[in-house]
Amino acid sequence: MDTENPTTLQREKSVLLRRSTRAFSDKQPQEGVMGAIATVCCSLVFSLIILAICNAISIACVVIGAIYLDKDYCPAQKNIAPVLIASGALAIFLSIFEGSSKIRIATDGEEVEEPKDCCYFFLQIVRFAKLTLFIYLSILVFSLYSHVKYEVYTPTNPDDPNYYCHPTLFIFAFWTILFVFICLGLGIIFCCCCCCMTALVVSVNK
């Protein structure tokens, strides 16, 4: 009975080993690319959802502030409604301006560096004003939170402060501020998760 040459058997084993190694090495980059694509898609979907919610809240800030602009609606803090209108209008302006820039970049097919001119500095001033208004609104709301009253009343002593504020106006401002802080925390957690996933994919591909 004929037996195969040991040298031939070793050659066949080495060929099979090289093929399996090549197939595994070809599969690893594909998995890495798919992981990176999945991470980018999740980040994009999350950003679009947050952007849509933020735009809706900005419009609501302008509407609620305009409805309850009269000082009689919140004598305890008369500036809540005007600050809501101003912050909502600035947020809508920034969203339209930045969104039009992104559409122009996508249409041209290449990214254009943001020019350092008067328009750029004006945009930074608007962003700073938006942040300042948000901080001011937070101070107004949280300073009144512990003693706000939702029922119209007249103080017995004219010198006593009137802590009345319309519930719709105050509660909307309160939860808008909380929503911003919650989104900020979720954004930090999401960025950390994306960084960990990217680092994991890179370490697996090495």
PDB file of C-alpha atoms in Angstrom:
ATOM      1  CA  MET A   1       0.000   0.000   0.000  1.00  0.00           C
ATOM      2  CA  ASP A   2       1.394   3.390  -1.041  1.00  0.00           C
ATOM      3  CA  THR A   3       1.982   6.022   1.598  1.00  0.00           C
ATOM      4  CA  GLU A   4       2.203   9.747   1.020  1.00  0.00           C
ATOM      5  CA  ASN A   5       5.538  11.451   1.287  1.00  0.00           C
ATOM      6  CA  PRO A   6       5.922  13.276   4.656  1.00  0.00           C
ATOM      7  CA  THR A   7       7.343  16.277   2.821  1.00  0.00           C
ATOM      8  CA  THR A   8       4.184  16.505   0.709  1.00  0.00           C
ATOM      9  CA  LEU A   9       1.982  16.346   3.795  1.00  0.00           C
ATOM     10  CA  GLN A  10       3.925  19.123   5.477  1.00  0.00           C
ATOM     11  CA  ARG A  11       3.672  21.267   2.345  1.00  0.00           C
ATOM     12  CA  GLU A  12      -0.102  20.791   2.203  1.00  0.00           C
ATOM     13  CA  LYS A  13      -0.452  21.688   5.897  1.00  0.00           C
ATOM     14  CA  SER A  14       1.593  24.856   5.444  1.00  0.00           C
ATOM     15  CA  VAL A  15      -0.560  25.871   2.454  1.00  0.00           C
ATOM     16  CA  LEU A  16      -3.778  25.335   4.446  1.00  0.00           C
ATOM     17  CA  LEU A  17      -2.324  27.276   7.377  1.00  0.00           C
ATOM     18  CA  ARG A  18      -1.389  30.216   5.152  1.00  0.00           C
ATOM     19  CA  ARG A  19      -4.869  30.258   3.602  1.00  0.00           C
ATOM     20  CA  SER A  20      -6.627  30.228   6.974  1.00  0.00           C
ATOM     21  CA  THR A  21      -4.307  32.969   8.275  1.00  0.00           C
ATOM     22  CA  ARG A  22      -4.950  35.104   5.183  1.00  0.00           C
ATOM     23  CA  ALA A  23      -8.728  34.640   5.512  1.00  0.00           C
ATOM     24  CA  PHE A  24      -8.608  35.643   9.179  1.00  0.00           C
ATOM     25  CA  SER A  25      -6.443  38.685   8.462  1.00  0.00           C
ATOM     26  CA  ASP A  26      -8.830  39.746   5.663  1.00  0.00           C
ATOM     27  CA  LYS A  27     -11.799  39.433   7.997  1.00  0.00           C
ATOM     28  CA  GLN A  28     -10.307  41.556  10.784  1.00  0.00           C
ATOM     29  CA  PRO A  29     -10.069  44.864   8.817  1.00  0.00           C
ATOM     30  CA  GLN A  30     -13.642  44.383   7.579  1.00  0.00           C
ATOM     31  CA  GLU A  31     -14.876  44.003  11.160  1.00  0.00           C
ATOM     32  CA  GLY A  32     -12.896  47.092  12.156  1.00  0.00           C
ATOM     33  CA  VAL A  33     -14.391  49.142   9.334  1.00  0.00           C
ATOM     34  CA  MET A  34     -17.915  47.972  10.167  1.00  0.00           C
ATOM     35  CA  GLY A  35     -17.378  48.872  13.826  1.00  0.00           C
ATOM     36  CA  ALA A  36     -16.155  52.350  12.897  1.00  0.00           C
ATOM     37  CA  ILE A  37     -19.117  52.858  10.528  1.00  0.00           C
ATOM     38  CA  ALA A  38     -21.561  51.741  13.232  1.00  0.00           C
ATOM     39  CA  THR A  39     -19.983  54.174  15.723  1.00  0.00           C
ATOM     40  CA  VAL A  40     -20.224  57.073  13.253  1.00  0.00           C
ATOM     41  CA  CYS A  41     -23.854  56.230  12.397  1.00  0.00           C
ATOM     42  CA  CYS A  42     -24.836  56.077  16.075  1.00  0.00           C
ATOM     43  CA  SER A  43     -23.135  59.420  16.707  1.00  0.00           C
ATOM     44  CA  LEU A  44     -24.914  60.984  13.720  1.00  0.00           C
ATOM     45  CA  VAL A  45     -28.352  59.697  14.747  1.00  0.00           C
ATOM     46  CA  PHE A  46     -27.831  60.851  18.343  1.00  0.00           C
ATOM     47  CA  SER A  47     -26.704  64.304  17.164  1.00  0.00           C
ATOM     48  CA  LEU A  48     -29.681  64.689  14.813  1.00  0.00           C
ATOM     49  CA  ILE A  49     -32.159  63.721  17.537  1.00  0.00           C
ATOM     50  CA  ILE A  50     -30.641  66.179  20.016  1.00  0.00           C
ATOM     51  CA  LEU A  51     -30.521  68.908  17.349  1.00  0.00           C
ATOM     52  CA  ALA A  52     -34.214  68.424  16.468  1.00  0.00           C
ATOM     53  CA  ILE A  53     -35.243  68.509  20.134  1.00  0.00           C
ATOM     54  CA  CYS A  54     -33.116  71.611  20.796  1.00  0.00           C
ATOM     55  CA  ASN A  55     -34.649  73.448  17.827  1.00  0.00           C
ATOM     56  CA  ALA A  56     -38.152  72.567  19.008  1.00  0.00           C
ATOM     57  CA  ILE A  57     -37.342  73.817  22.512  1.00  0.00           C
ATOM     58  CA  SER A  58     -35.834  77.049  21.108  1.00  0.00           C
ATOM     59  CA  ILE A  59     -39.054  77.760  19.200  1.00  0.00           C
ATOM     60  CA  ALA A  60     -41.088  76.922  22.298  1.00  0.00           C
ATOM     61  CA  CYS A  61     -38.956  79.371  24.340  1.00  0.00           C
ATOM     62  CA  VAL A  62     -39.862  82.197  21.975  1.00  0.00           C
ATOM     63  CA  VAL A  63     -43.563  81.259  21.950  1.00  0.00           C
ATOM     64  CA  ILE A  64     -43.906  80.785  25.731  1.00  0.00           C
ATOM     65  CA  GLY A  65     -41.916  83.941  26.427  1.00  0.00           C
ATOM     66  CA  ALA A  66     -44.089  85.975  24.047  1.00  0.00           C
ATOM     67  CA  ILE A  67     -47.332  84.634  25.548  1.00  0.00           C
ATOM     68  CA  TYR A  68     -46.296  85.409  29.129  1.00  0.00           C
ATOM     69  CA  LEU A  69     -44.281  88.556  28.420  1.00  0.00           C
ATOM     70  CA  ASP A  70     -46.527  90.729  30.565  1.00  0.00           C
ATOM     71  CA  LYS A  71     -44.907  91.361  33.951  1.00  0.00           C
ATOM     72  CA  ASP A  72     -48.132  90.477  35.740  1.00  0.00           C
ATOM     73  CA  TYR A  73     -47.611  86.838  34.800  1.00  0.00           C
ATOM     74  CA  CYS A  74     -44.465  86.617  36.937  1.00  0.00           C
ATOM     75  CA  PRO A  75     -43.967  89.553  39.284  1.00  0.00           C
ATOM     76  CA  ALA A  76     -41.497  87.494  41.317  1.00  0.00           C
ATOM     77  CA  GLN A  77     -39.003  87.413  38.417  1.00  0.00           C
ATOM     78  CA  LYS A  78     -40.063  89.767  35.655  1.00  0.00           C
ATOM     79  CA  ASN A  79     -37.089  88.923  33.425  1.00  0.00           C
ATOM     80  CA  ILE A  80     -37.801  85.215  32.899  1.00  0.00           C
ATOM     81  CA  ALA A  81     -40.034  85.730  29.845  1.00  0.00           C
ATOM     82  CA  PRO A  82     -37.734  88.262  28.071  1.00  0.00           C
ATOM     83  CA  VAL A  83     -34.701  86.033  28.684  1.00  0.00           C
ATOM     84  CA  LEU A  84     -36.582  83.043  27.257  1.00  0.00           C
ATOM     85  CA  ILE A  85     -37.388  85.016  24.094  1.00  0.00           C
ATOM     86  CA  ALA A  86     -33.824  86.270  23.682  1.00  0.00           C
ATOM     87  CA  SER A  87     -32.163  82.903  24.317  1.00  0.00           C
ATOM     88  CA  GLY A  88     -34.595  81.081  22.022  1.00  0.00           C
ATOM     89  CA  ALA A  89     -34.085  83.616  19.225  1.00  0.00           C
ATOM     90  CA  LEU A  90     -30.291  83.365  19.502  1.00  0.00           C
ATOM     91  CA  ALA A  91     -30.464  79.558  19.467  1.00  0.00           C
ATOM     92  CA  ILE A  92     -32.639  79.582  16.331  1.00  0.00           C
ATOM     93  CA  PHE A  93     -30.277  82.050  14.635  1.00  0.00           C
ATOM     94  CA  LEU A  94     -27.227  79.915  15.425  1.00  0.00           C
ATOM     95  CA  SER A  95     -28.979  76.748  14.263  1.00  0.00           C
ATOM     96  CA  ILE A  96     -29.976  78.313  10.916  1.00  0.00           C
ATOM     97  CA  PHE A  97     -26.540  79.867  10.370  1.00  0.00           C
ATOM     98  CA  GLU A  98     -24.560  76.729  11.232  1.00  0.00           C
ATOM     99  CA  GLY A  99     -27.007  74.473   9.373  1.00  0.00           C
ATOM    100  CA  SER A 100     -26.687  76.544   6.191  1.00  0.00           C
ATOM    101  CA  SER A 101     -22.902  76.328   6.493  1.00  0.00           C
ATOM    102  CA  LYS A 102     -23.065  72.515   6.768  1.00  0.00           C
ATOM    103  CA  ILE A 103     -25.389  72.314   3.742  1.00  0.00           C
ATOM    104  CA  ARG A 104     -23.025  74.513   1.711  1.00  0.00           C
ATOM    105  CA  ILE A 105     -20.055  72.314   2.642  1.00  0.00           C
ATOM    106  CA  ALA A 106     -21.985  69.138   1.716  1.00  0.00           C
ATOM    107  CA  THR A 107     -23.044  70.666  -1.620  1.00  0.00           C
ATOM    108  CA  ASP A 108     -19.554  71.818  -2.546  1.00  0.00           C
ATOM    109  CA  GLY A 109     -18.087  68.456  -1.602  1.00  0.00           C
ATOM    110  CA  GLU A 110     -15.185  69.926   0.339  1.00  0.00           C
ATOM    111  CA  GLU A 111     -14.865  71.494   3.737  1.00  0.00           C
ATOM    112  CA  VAL A 112     -14.224  75.221   3.786  1.00  0.00           C
ATOM    113  CA  GLU A 113     -12.295  76.649   6.712  1.00  0.00           C
ATOM    114  CA  GLU A 114     -14.313  79.113   8.729  1.00  0.00           C
ATOM    115  CA  PRO A 115     -12.962  82.590   7.932  1.00  0.00           C
ATOM    116  CA  LYS A 116     -11.508  84.694  10.732  1.00  0.00           C
ATOM    117  CA  ASP A 117     -13.318  87.890   9.753  1.00  0.00           C
ATOM    118  CA  CYS A 118     -16.024  90.136  11.223  1.00  0.00           C
ATOM    119  CA  CYS A 119     -18.678  87.471  10.626  1.00  0.00           C
ATOM    120  CA  TYR A 120     -16.632  84.941  12.599  1.00  0.00           C
ATOM    121  CA  PHE A 121     -16.200  87.271  15.578  1.00  0.00           C
ATOM    122  CA  PHE A 122     -19.886  88.226  15.445  1.00  0.00           C
ATOM    123  CA  LEU A 123     -20.770  84.533  15.607  1.00  0.00           C
ATOM    124  CA  GLN A 124     -18.556  84.078  18.667  1.00  0.00           C
ATOM    125  CA  ILE A 125     -20.226  87.061  20.335  1.00  0.00           C
ATOM    126  CA  VAL A 126     -23.653  85.523  19.654  1.00  0.00           C
ATOM    127  CA  ARG A 127     -22.511  82.218  21.178  1.00  0.00           C
ATOM    128  CA  PHE A 128     -21.157  83.993  24.225  1.00  0.00           C
ATOM    129  CA  ALA A 129     -24.409  85.958  24.575  1.00  0.00           C
ATOM    130  CA  LYS A 130     -26.405  82.717  24.382  1.00  0.00           C
ATOM    131  CA  LEU A 131     -24.285  81.164  27.133  1.00  0.00           C
ATOM    132  CA  THR A 132     -24.612  84.299  29.267  1.00  0.00           C
ATOM    133  CA  LEU A 133     -28.406  84.314  28.886  1.00  0.00           C
ATOM    134  CA  PHE A 134     -28.592  80.645  29.856  1.00  0.00           C
ATOM    135  CA  ILE A 135     -26.562  81.279  33.010  1.00  0.00           C
ATOM    136  CA  TYR A 136     -28.710  84.321  33.841  1.00  0.00           C
ATOM    137  CA  LEU A 137     -31.920  82.326  33.294  1.00  0.00           C
ATOM    138  CA  SER A 138     -30.616  79.575  35.573  1.00  0.00           C
ATOM    139  CA  ILE A 139     -29.931  82.130  38.300  1.00  0.00           C
ATOM    140  CA  LEU A 140     -33.411  83.642  37.938  1.00  0.00           C
ATOM    141  CA  VAL A 141     -35.199  80.299  38.065  1.00  0.00           C
ATOM    142  CA  PHE A 142     -33.239  78.532  40.799  1.00  0.00           C
ATOM    143  CA  SER A 143     -33.200  81.610  43.045  1.00  0.00           C
ATOM    144  CA  LEU A 144     -37.025  81.580  42.966  1.00  0.00           C
ATOM    145  CA  TYR A 145     -37.526  77.811  43.059  1.00  0.00           C
ATOM    146  CA  SER A 146     -37.697  77.395  46.842  1.00  0.00           C
ATOM    147  CA  HIS A 147     -40.450  79.989  47.455  1.00  0.00           C
ATOM    148  CA  VAL A 148     -42.343  80.367  44.161  1.00  0.00           C
ATOM    149  CA  LYS A 149     -46.160  80.451  44.362  1.00  0.00           C
ATOM    150  CA  TYR A 150     -48.432  79.363  41.511  1.00  0.00           C
ATOM    151  CA  GLU A 151     -51.591  81.056  42.815  1.00  0.00           C
ATOM    152  CA  VAL A 152     -52.310  84.739  42.331  1.00  0.00           C
ATOM    153  CA  TYR A 153     -52.298  86.578  45.627  1.00  0.00           C
ATOM    154  CA  THR A 154     -51.747  90.046  47.012  1.00  0.00           C
ATOM    155  CA  PRO A 155     -49.312  90.406  49.920  1.00  0.00           C
ATOM    156  CA  THR A 156     -50.909  91.770  53.081  1.00  0.00           C
ATOM    157  CA  ASN A 157     -48.052  94.189  53.449  1.00  0.00           C
ATOM    158  CA  PRO A 158     -47.264  96.199  50.296  1.00  0.00           C
ATOM    159  CA  ASP A 159     -43.571  95.993  51.150  1.00  0.00           C
ATOM    160  CA  ASP A 160     -43.599  92.173  51.164  1.00  0.00           C
ATOM    161  CA  PRO A 161     -42.286  90.493  47.988  1.00  0.00           C
ATOM    162  CA  ASN A 162     -44.744  88.904  45.615  1.00  0.00           C
ATOM    163  CA  TYR A 163     -43.540  85.366  44.815  1.00  0.00           C
ATOM    164  CA  TYR A 164     -46.246  84.598  42.271  1.00  0.00           C
ATOM    165  CA  CYS A 165     -45.196  83.242  38.870  1.00  0.00           C
ATOM    166  CA  HIS A 166     -47.425  81.615  36.282  1.00  0.00           C
ATOM    167  CA  PRO A 167     -46.892  77.837  36.493  1.00  0.00           C
ATOM    168  CA  THR A 168     -46.589  77.324  32.730  1.00  0.00           C
ATOM    169  CA  LEU A 169     -43.879  79.950  32.398  1.00  0.00           C
ATOM    170  CA  PHE A 170     -41.890  78.920  35.460  1.00  0.00           C
ATOM    171  CA  ILE A 171     -42.141  75.139  35.004  1.00  0.00           C
ATOM    172  CA  PHE A 172     -41.234  75.429  31.317  1.00  0.00           C
ATOM    173  CA  ALA A 173     -38.145  77.524  32.125  1.00  0.00           C
ATOM    174  CA  PHE A 174     -37.169  75.137  34.930  1.00  0.00           C
ATOM    175  CA  TRP A 175     -37.383  71.983  32.806  1.00  0.00           C
ATOM    176  CA  THR A 176     -35.671  73.672  29.868  1.00  0.00           C
ATOM    177  CA  ILE A 177     -32.660  74.339  32.071  1.00  0.00           C
ATOM    178  CA  LEU A 178     -32.734  70.774  33.407  1.00  0.00           C
ATOM    179  CA  PHE A 179     -32.970  69.424  29.838  1.00  0.00           C
ATOM    180  CA  VAL A 180     -29.801  71.306  28.864  1.00  0.00           C
ATOM    181  CA  PHE A 181     -27.909  69.900  31.837  1.00  0.00           C
ATOM    182  CA  ILE A 182     -29.207  66.375  31.157  1.00  0.00           C
ATOM    183  CA  CYS A 183     -28.184  66.590  27.484  1.00  0.00           C
ATOM    184  CA  LEU A 184     -24.765  67.849  28.524  1.00  0.00           C
ATOM    185  CA  GLY A 185     -24.300  64.882  30.842  1.00  0.00           C
ATOM    186  CA  LEU A 186     -25.577  62.386  28.269  1.00  0.00           C
ATOM    187  CA  GLY A 187     -23.334  63.923  25.626  1.00  0.00           C
ATOM    188  CA  ILE A 188     -20.276  63.481  27.846  1.00  0.00           C
ATOM    189  CA  ILE A 189     -21.231  59.860  28.584  1.00  0.00           C
ATOM    190  CA  PHE A 190     -21.913  59.168  24.883  1.00  0.00           C
ATOM    191  CA  CYS A 191     -18.553  60.643  23.843  1.00  0.00           C
ATOM    192  CA  CYS A 192     -16.786  58.503  26.429  1.00  0.00           C
ATOM    193  CA  CYS A 193     -18.588  55.390  25.145  1.00  0.00           C
ATOM    194  CA  CYS A 194     -17.642  56.231  21.537  1.00  0.00           C
ATOM    195  CA  CYS A 195     -14.004  56.708  22.533  1.00  0.00           C
ATOM    196  CA  CYS A 196     -14.006  53.382  24.388  1.00  0.00           C
ATOM    197  CA  MET A 197     -15.588  51.576  21.415  1.00  0.00           C
ATOM    198  CA  THR A 198     -13.067  53.099  19.006  1.00  0.00           C
ATOM    199  CA  ALA A 199     -10.166  52.167  21.274  1.00  0.00           C
ATOM    200  CA  LEU A 200     -11.548  48.616  21.573  1.00  0.00           C
ATOM    201  CA  VAL A 201     -11.853  48.249  17.799  1.00  0.00           C
ATOM    202  CA  VAL A 202      -8.317  49.552  17.282  1.00  0.00           C
ATOM    203  CA  SER A 203      -6.912  47.194  19.929  1.00  0.00           C
ATOM    204  CA  VAL A 204      -8.713  44.193  18.363  1.00  0.00           C
ATOM    205  CA  ASN A 205      -7.341  44.997  14.910  1.00  0.00           C
ATOM    206  CA  LYS A 206      -3.735  45.148  16.138  1.00  0.00           C
TER     207      LYS A 206
END
